[in-house]
Tab-separated table of C-alpha atoms in Angstrom:
chain	number	residue	atom	x	y	z
V	1	MET	CA	63.164	27.354	-32.273
V	2	THR	CA	59.391	26.910	-31.738
V	3	THR	CA	56.809	26.929	-34.436
V	4	SER	CA	53.366	28.346	-33.882
V	5	ALA	CA	50.350	26.132	-34.618
V	6	PRO	CA	48.781	26.736	-37.995
V	7	ALA	CA	45.775	29.014	-37.929
V	8	SER	CA	43.576	26.167	-39.164
V	9	ASP	CA	44.517	24.030	-36.131
V	10	LEU	CA	43.701	26.871	-33.753
V	11	ALA	CA	40.360	27.405	-35.479
V	12	THR	CA	39.543	23.696	-35.170
V	13	LEU	CA	40.492	23.659	-31.488
V	14	SER	CA	38.445	26.774	-30.853
V	15	LYS	CA	35.422	25.215	-32.536
V	16	GLU	CA	35.772	22.016	-30.476
V	17	LEU	CA	35.956	24.037	-27.268
V	18	LEU	CA	32.879	26.025	-28.230
V	19	ASP	CA	30.999	22.820	-29.111
V	20	GLU	CA	31.973	21.289	-25.771
V	21	ARG	CA	30.823	24.445	-23.989
V	22	ASP	CA	27.470	24.277	-25.756
V	23	ARG	CA	27.110	20.584	-24.919
V	24	LEU	CA	27.766	21.242	-21.238
V	25	LYS	CA	25.305	24.154	-21.258
V	26	ASN	CA	22.645	21.882	-22.760
V	27	GLU	CA	23.339	19.198	-20.152
V	28	LEU	CA	23.038	21.741	-17.357
V	29	ALA	CA	19.760	22.999	-18.805
V	30	TYR	CA	18.461	19.413	-18.976
V	31	TYR	CA	19.425	18.655	-15.371
V	32	LYS	CA	17.875	21.908	-14.217
V	33	SER	CA	14.605	21.012	-15.950
V	34	ALA	CA	14.740	17.542	-14.341
V	35	VAL	CA	15.242	19.082	-10.884
V	36	ASP	CA	12.358	21.508	-11.523
V	37	ALA	CA	10.115	18.603	-12.598
V	38	LEU	CA	10.998	16.587	-9.484
V	39	THR	CA	10.359	19.597	-7.283
V	40	LEU	CA	6.914	20.034	-8.831
V	41	GLN	CA	6.231	16.310	-8.455
V	42	ASN	CA	7.168	16.447	-4.767
V	43	GLN	CA	4.794	19.364	-4.302
V	44	ARG	CA	1.990	17.347	-5.906
V	45	TYR	CA	2.778	14.364	-3.663
V	46	ALA	CA	2.598	16.658	-0.637
V	47	GLU	CA	-0.786	17.949	-1.823
V	48	MET	CA	-2.036	14.372	-2.273
V	49	ILE	CA	-0.913	13.408	1.234
V	50	GLN	CA	-2.651	16.457	2.660
V	51	THR	CA	-5.804	15.613	0.719
V	52	GLY	CA	-5.667	12.072	2.088
V	53	VAL	CA	-5.291	13.333	5.661
V	54	VAL	CA	-8.251	15.691	5.248
V	55	THR	CA	-10.328	12.902	3.674
V	56	LEU	CA	-9.609	10.544	6.568
V	57	ASP	CA	-10.458	13.258	9.093
V	58	LYS	CA	-13.819	13.781	7.387
V	59	GLN	CA	-14.783	10.100	7.278
V	60	PRO	CA	-18.441	9.693	8.229
V	61	PRO	CA	-19.148	8.036	11.583
V	62	ALA	CA	-20.477	4.923	9.809
V	63	SER	CA	-17.004	4.242	8.404
V	64	LYS	CA	-15.619	4.202	11.950
V	65	SER	CA	-18.253	1.814	13.267
V	66	PRO	CA	-16.885	-1.096	15.350
V	67	ASP	CA	-18.718	-3.391	12.922
V	68	VAL	CA	-16.517	-2.276	10.015
V	69	HIS	CA	-12.884	-3.347	9.660
V	70	TRP	CA	-10.231	-3.092	6.968
V	71	VAL	CA	-8.464	-6.388	6.359
V	72	ALA	CA	-5.364	-7.060	4.226
V	73	GLY	CA	-5.036	-3.360	3.510
V	74	ASN	CA	-8.069	-2.718	1.343
V	75	PHE	CA	-10.800	-5.271	2.026
V	76	LEU	CA	-13.836	-3.957	3.895
V	77	TYR	CA	-14.992	-6.581	6.408
V	78	ARG	CA	-18.368	-6.411	8.181
V	79	PRO	CA	-18.444	-9.228	10.773
V	80	SER	CA	-22.219	-9.181	11.181
V	81	VAL	CA	-22.717	-9.664	7.439
V	82	ASP	CA	-19.538	-11.480	6.373
V	83	HIS	CA	-19.727	-14.127	9.129
V	84	TYR	CA	-18.738	-16.878	6.659
V	85	LEU	CA	-15.293	-15.209	6.335
V	86	LYS	CA	-14.645	-15.053	10.085
V	87	ASP	CA	-12.308	-18.079	10.351
V	88	SER	CA	-10.205	-17.051	7.344
V	89	ILE	CA	-9.809	-13.498	8.626
V	90	ALA	CA	-8.959	-14.657	12.150
V	91	THR	CA	-6.223	-16.899	10.723
V	92	TYR	CA	-4.901	-14.022	8.584
V	93	GLN	CA	-4.844	-11.643	11.550
V	94	ASP	CA	-2.848	-14.216	13.531
V	95	ASN	CA	0.000	-13.549	11.086
V	96	SER	CA	-0.686	-16.775	9.209
V	97	ALA	CA	-1.307	-15.321	5.760
V	98	GLN	CA	-0.442	-18.463	3.803
V	99	ARG	CA	-2.654	-20.655	6.007
V	100	ALA	CA	-5.481	-18.152	5.624
V	101	ILE	CA	-5.064	-18.093	1.828
V	102	ALA	CA	-5.097	-21.917	1.686
V	103	PHE	CA	-8.096	-22.117	4.029
V	104	LEU	CA	-10.091	-19.536	2.093
V	105	THR	CA	-9.231	-21.126	-1.260
V	106	LEU	CA	-10.568	-24.440	0.059
V	107	LYS	CA	-13.730	-22.749	1.310
V	108	ILE	CA	-14.375	-21.110	-2.067
V	109	ASN	CA	-13.841	-24.399	-3.915
V	110	THR	CA	-15.811	-26.691	-1.606
V	111	THR	CA	-18.478	-24.628	0.155
V	112	LEU	CA	-21.915	-23.856	-1.232
V	113	LEU	CA	-21.932	-20.043	-1.317
V	114	THR	CA	-24.377	-17.590	-2.821
V	115	ASP	CA	-23.023	-15.537	-5.721
V	116	PRO	CA	-22.504	-12.402	-3.568
V	117	GLN	CA	-20.752	-14.500	-0.901
V	118	ARG	CA	-18.525	-16.133	-3.520
V	119	ILE	CA	-17.590	-12.742	-5.009
V	120	ASN	CA	-16.827	-11.354	-1.564
V	121	ALA	CA	-14.712	-14.368	-0.627
V	122	GLN	CA	-12.805	-14.124	-3.905
V	123	LEU	CA	-12.121	-10.419	-3.359
V	124	LEU	CA	-10.873	-11.141	0.171
V	125	LEU	CA	-8.619	-13.844	-1.261
V	126	THR	CA	-7.371	-11.359	-3.860
V	127	ALA	CA	-6.595	-8.804	-1.132
V	128	MET	CA	-4.789	-11.372	1.049
V	129	MET	CA	-2.657	-12.621	-1.836
V	130	ARG	CA	-1.781	-9.094	-2.933
V	131	ALA	CA	-0.926	-7.963	0.606
V	132	SER	CA	1.310	-10.977	1.230
V	133	ALA	CA	3.126	-10.724	-2.130
V	134	THR	CA	6.448	-9.400	-0.873
V	135	ASN	CA	8.969	-12.002	-2.077
V	136	ARG	CA	10.712	-12.393	-5.404
V	137	ASP	CA	7.686	-14.238	-6.817
V	138	SER	CA	5.328	-11.415	-5.893
V	139	ASP	CA	4.343	-10.589	-9.476
V	140	GLN	CA	3.289	-14.190	-10.106
V	141	THR	CA	1.240	-14.158	-6.895
V	142	VAL	CA	-0.496	-10.929	-7.878
V	143	GLU	CA	-1.156	-12.219	-11.404
V	144	LYS	CA	-3.008	-15.139	-9.765
V	145	ALA	CA	-4.852	-12.703	-7.489
V	146	LEU	CA	-5.844	-10.662	-10.545
V	147	ALA	CA	-7.260	-13.784	-12.214
V	148	ILE	CA	-9.381	-14.435	-9.105
V	149	ALA	CA	-10.648	-10.835	-9.157
V	150	ASP	CA	-11.446	-11.248	-12.871
V	151	ASP	CA	-13.536	-14.306	-12.018
V	152	ALA	CA	-15.356	-12.331	-9.313
V	153	LEU	CA	-16.023	-9.576	-11.847
V	154	ALA	CA	-17.460	-12.096	-14.325
V	155	ILE	CA	-19.915	-13.378	-11.685
V	156	ALA	CA	-20.913	-9.814	-10.734
V	157	GLU	CA	-21.491	-8.873	-14.375
V	158	LYS	CA	-23.620	-11.991	-14.891
V	159	MET	CA	-25.665	-10.955	-11.836
V	160	GLU	CA	-25.907	-7.427	-13.268
V	161	ASP	CA	-25.123	-6.126	-9.791
V	162	HIS	CA	-23.454	-2.709	-10.161
V	163	ALA	CA	-22.155	-2.547	-6.578
V	164	TRP	CA	-20.334	-5.875	-6.824
V	165	VAL	CA	-19.000	-4.987	-10.274
V	166	CYS	CA	-17.478	-1.807	-8.823
V	167	ARG	CA	-15.939	-3.670	-5.867
V	168	ALA	CA	-14.368	-6.208	-8.204
V	169	HIS	CA	-12.920	-3.415	-10.351
V	170	PHE	CA	-11.421	-1.828	-7.227
V	171	HIS	CA	-9.442	-4.953	-6.344
V	172	ARG	CA	-8.463	-5.497	-9.980
V	173	GLY	CA	-7.135	-1.933	-10.030
V	174	LEU	CA	-4.933	-2.544	-6.987
V	175	CYS	CA	-3.521	-5.686	-8.596
V	176	TYR	CA	-2.730	-3.759	-11.772
V	177	LEU	CA	-1.060	-1.059	-9.671
V	178	HIS	CA	1.160	-3.652	-7.968
V	179	LEU	CA	2.139	-4.951	-11.415
V	180	ASN	CA	2.997	-1.397	-12.632
V	181	ARG	CA	0.261	-1.571	-15.266
V	182	PHE	CA	-0.693	1.986	-14.462
V	183	ALA	CA	-3.194	2.759	-17.230
V	184	ASP	CA	-5.077	-0.492	-16.526
V	185	ALA	CA	-5.039	0.346	-12.834
V	186	LYS	CA	-6.403	3.848	-13.353
V	187	TRP	CA	-9.226	2.672	-15.617
V	188	SER	CA	-10.250	-0.099	-13.192
V	189	LEU	CA	-10.251	2.354	-10.283
V	190	ILE	CA	-12.364	4.807	-12.268
V	191	LEU	CA	-14.864	1.997	-12.870
V	192	ALA	CA	-14.748	1.249	-9.120
V	193	SER	CA	-15.845	4.747	-8.143
V	194	GLY	CA	-19.488	3.637	-8.093
V	195	ALA	CA	-18.810	1.632	-4.913
V	196	THR	CA	-19.491	4.145	-2.147
V	197	GLU	CA	-17.107	2.560	0.357
V	198	TYR	CA	-14.216	2.623	-2.119
V	199	ALA	CA	-14.906	5.861	-4.015
V	200	GLU	CA	-12.532	8.104	-2.049
V	201	LEU	CA	-9.728	5.536	-2.013
V	202	ALA	CA	-10.146	4.992	-5.746
V	203	ALA	CA	-9.947	8.747	-6.392
V	204	LEU	CA	-6.760	9.083	-4.314
V	205	GLN	CA	-5.146	6.147	-6.100
V	206	CYS	CA	-6.101	7.616	-9.501
V	207	GLY	CA	-4.371	10.869	-8.559
V	208	HIS	CA	-1.256	8.945	-7.526
V	209	ILE	CA	-1.277	6.936	-10.751
V	210	GLN	CA	-1.634	10.080	-12.879
V	211	ILE	CA	1.483	11.512	-11.259
V	212	ILE	CA	3.322	8.299	-12.157
V	213	LEU	CA	2.040	8.423	-15.742
V	214	ASP	CA	3.012	12.086	-16.046
V	215	GLY	CA	6.534	11.216	-14.973
V	216	LEU	CA	7.022	8.250	-17.290
V	217	PRO	CA	9.120	8.630	-20.461
V	218	ALA	CA	6.978	8.830	-23.587
V	219	GLU	CA	7.881	5.306	-24.740
V	220	ARG	CA	6.962	3.675	-21.413
V	221	THR	CA	3.719	5.664	-21.224
V	222	ARG	CA	2.829	4.451	-24.719
V	223	MET	CA	3.527	0.847	-23.702
V	224	HIS	CA	1.307	1.141	-20.622
V	225	LEU	CA	-1.496	2.705	-22.635
V	226	GLU	CA	-1.266	0.010	-25.299
V	227	SER	CA	-1.401	-2.643	-22.584
V	228	PHE	CA	-4.480	-0.966	-21.192
V	229	LEU	CA	-6.223	-0.784	-24.550
V	230	HIS	CA	-5.552	-4.448	-25.330
V	231	GLY	CA	-6.671	-5.494	-21.843
V	232	SER	CA	-9.856	-3.453	-22.050
V	233	GLU	CA	-10.919	-5.382	-25.120
V	234	ASN	CA	-11.072	-8.502	-22.964
V	235	HIS	CA	-12.253	-7.188	-19.587
V	236	ASP	CA	-13.928	-3.777	-19.669
V	237	ASN	CA	-16.875	-2.799	-21.834
C-alpha cells in the first residue's frame, strides 16, 4: 500500500521548482545581456578600426616623407634633426634591442646634450623599453620606462616648452596603457593631444581606452580612477 506525499511536501517541492525556474530565467537574462554588450563592443571596435584606416589614408604627405620614420612602434624619428640618435636606432633596427637600450642609456648619462636632445633621447629610450617588454618582467621594465618619461616631462615643464611636454605625456600614456592603468593612460593621452604629430594617435588610443573602461566592472573602474586621481596629484597639474 502506497501513501501519497503530504500536501505540505508537494507545496514545498513546487515552490523549490518555481524558484529554480526563476533563477534559471534570471541567469539566461544575464547571459543574454552580456552577449548583447559584447556584440555592441565588437561593433565599436570595428568602427574604431575603420576610423583608423581612414585616418591613415588621409595622412598628409609630410607624414610620409622619407625623412620621417616611426621607431619602436611610436617614436617619431627625423634623421636630419635627430642625428645624435642614429647609432642607437641603427642598433635597435638590427634586432639588438637590449644593446640599443644599453647604448642609449650610456649616451644619455655621459654625453653633453641640450635639454630638447635629452628629452628626445629619453623618450626614445622609453619607447624602446616599452616595445621590448614582452617577457614575464615586462611590467617592471615598463615601470622603469615610465620613470624615464616622467624625468623627460620634468625637464620639458622646466623649459616651459608645450610641444615637448605633450610628447612626454604621449609616451607616459602608452606606458600607463601597457600597465593597464587605463584612466592614467587616457588623461596623459588627452594632455598629449597638443603635439601635432601625435594628436590623431592619441585620439584613437583614448577611444580604445574608453571602450575598456566602459567594459570594466564598477569596482575595477573605481580602482583605476582612484589610481589616476592619486597619480595626478604628483604628475599632472
